[in-house]
Amino acid sequence: MPLHPCQACGACCASYRVAFHWSEADPDTGGATPAGLTEPLDPHRVVMRGTRAEPVRCVALRGAVGVATHCTIYPQRPSPCRELAASWEQGEPVAQCDRARRRHGLAPLTPADWNPVPA
Ligand code: SF4
Ligand code: SF4
């Protein structure tokens, strides 16, 4: 079974600030993202730790970007992560995905990445 293209990438988790409303990291309001992996950004928002550092790398990311990565809080990841589709995953290119991959020396995904030709 081939890897999902994101499992051989992780570039977006090492490219962008991941900011979201604090309630997503507050269990009292139904938030699931672990608060300990976040830090305050402003009165309304927190960020995933590591994503406003330079170089950017989310504290929840494991592995080597462009080789093999995974998100250690995948089921609890915050909304910006849920909302970012990979290029061609839904039949169209996604500029944010392409930009992150280029930043890490990876070519943008193509439709063929989702329908690999059998060996
Ligand atoms: S940059 Fe694109 S392909 Fe890479 S992990 Fe993010 S969404 Fe997936
Ligand atoms: S929470 Fe997970 S999906 Fe979101 S940036 Fe961090 S490692 Fe990536």
mmCIF file of C-alpha atoms in Angstrom, residues 87-88 97-99 101-102 106-110 113:
data_model
loop_
_atom_site.group_PDB
_atom_site.id
_atom_site.type_symbol
_atom_site.label_atom_id
_atom_site.label_comp_id
_atom_site.label_asym_id
_atom_site.label_seq_id
_atom_site.Cartn_x
_atom_site.Cartn_y
_atom_site.Cartn_z
ATOM 1 C CA SER A 87 -2.691 19.531 -3.907
ATOM 2 C CA TRP A 88 -4.903 17.380 -6.136
ATOM 3 C CA CYS A 97 0.656 23.025 -0.257
ATOM 4 C CA ASP A 98 2.717 23.731 -3.362
ATOM 5 C CA ARG A 99 4.479 26.676 -1.677
ATOM 6 C CA ARG A 101 6.751 21.813 -0.676
ATOM 7 C CA ARG A 102 8.845 24.170 -2.812
ATOM 8 C CA LEU A 106 9.994 19.215 -3.076
ATOM 9 C CA ALA A 107 8.126 19.395 -6.370
ATOM 10 C CA PRO A 108 4.410 20.172 -6.139
ATOM 11 C CA LEU A 109 2.154 17.133 -6.081
ATOM 12 C CA THR A 110 0.453 16.151 -9.339
ATOM 13 C CA ASP A 113 0.646 11.215 -6.930
#
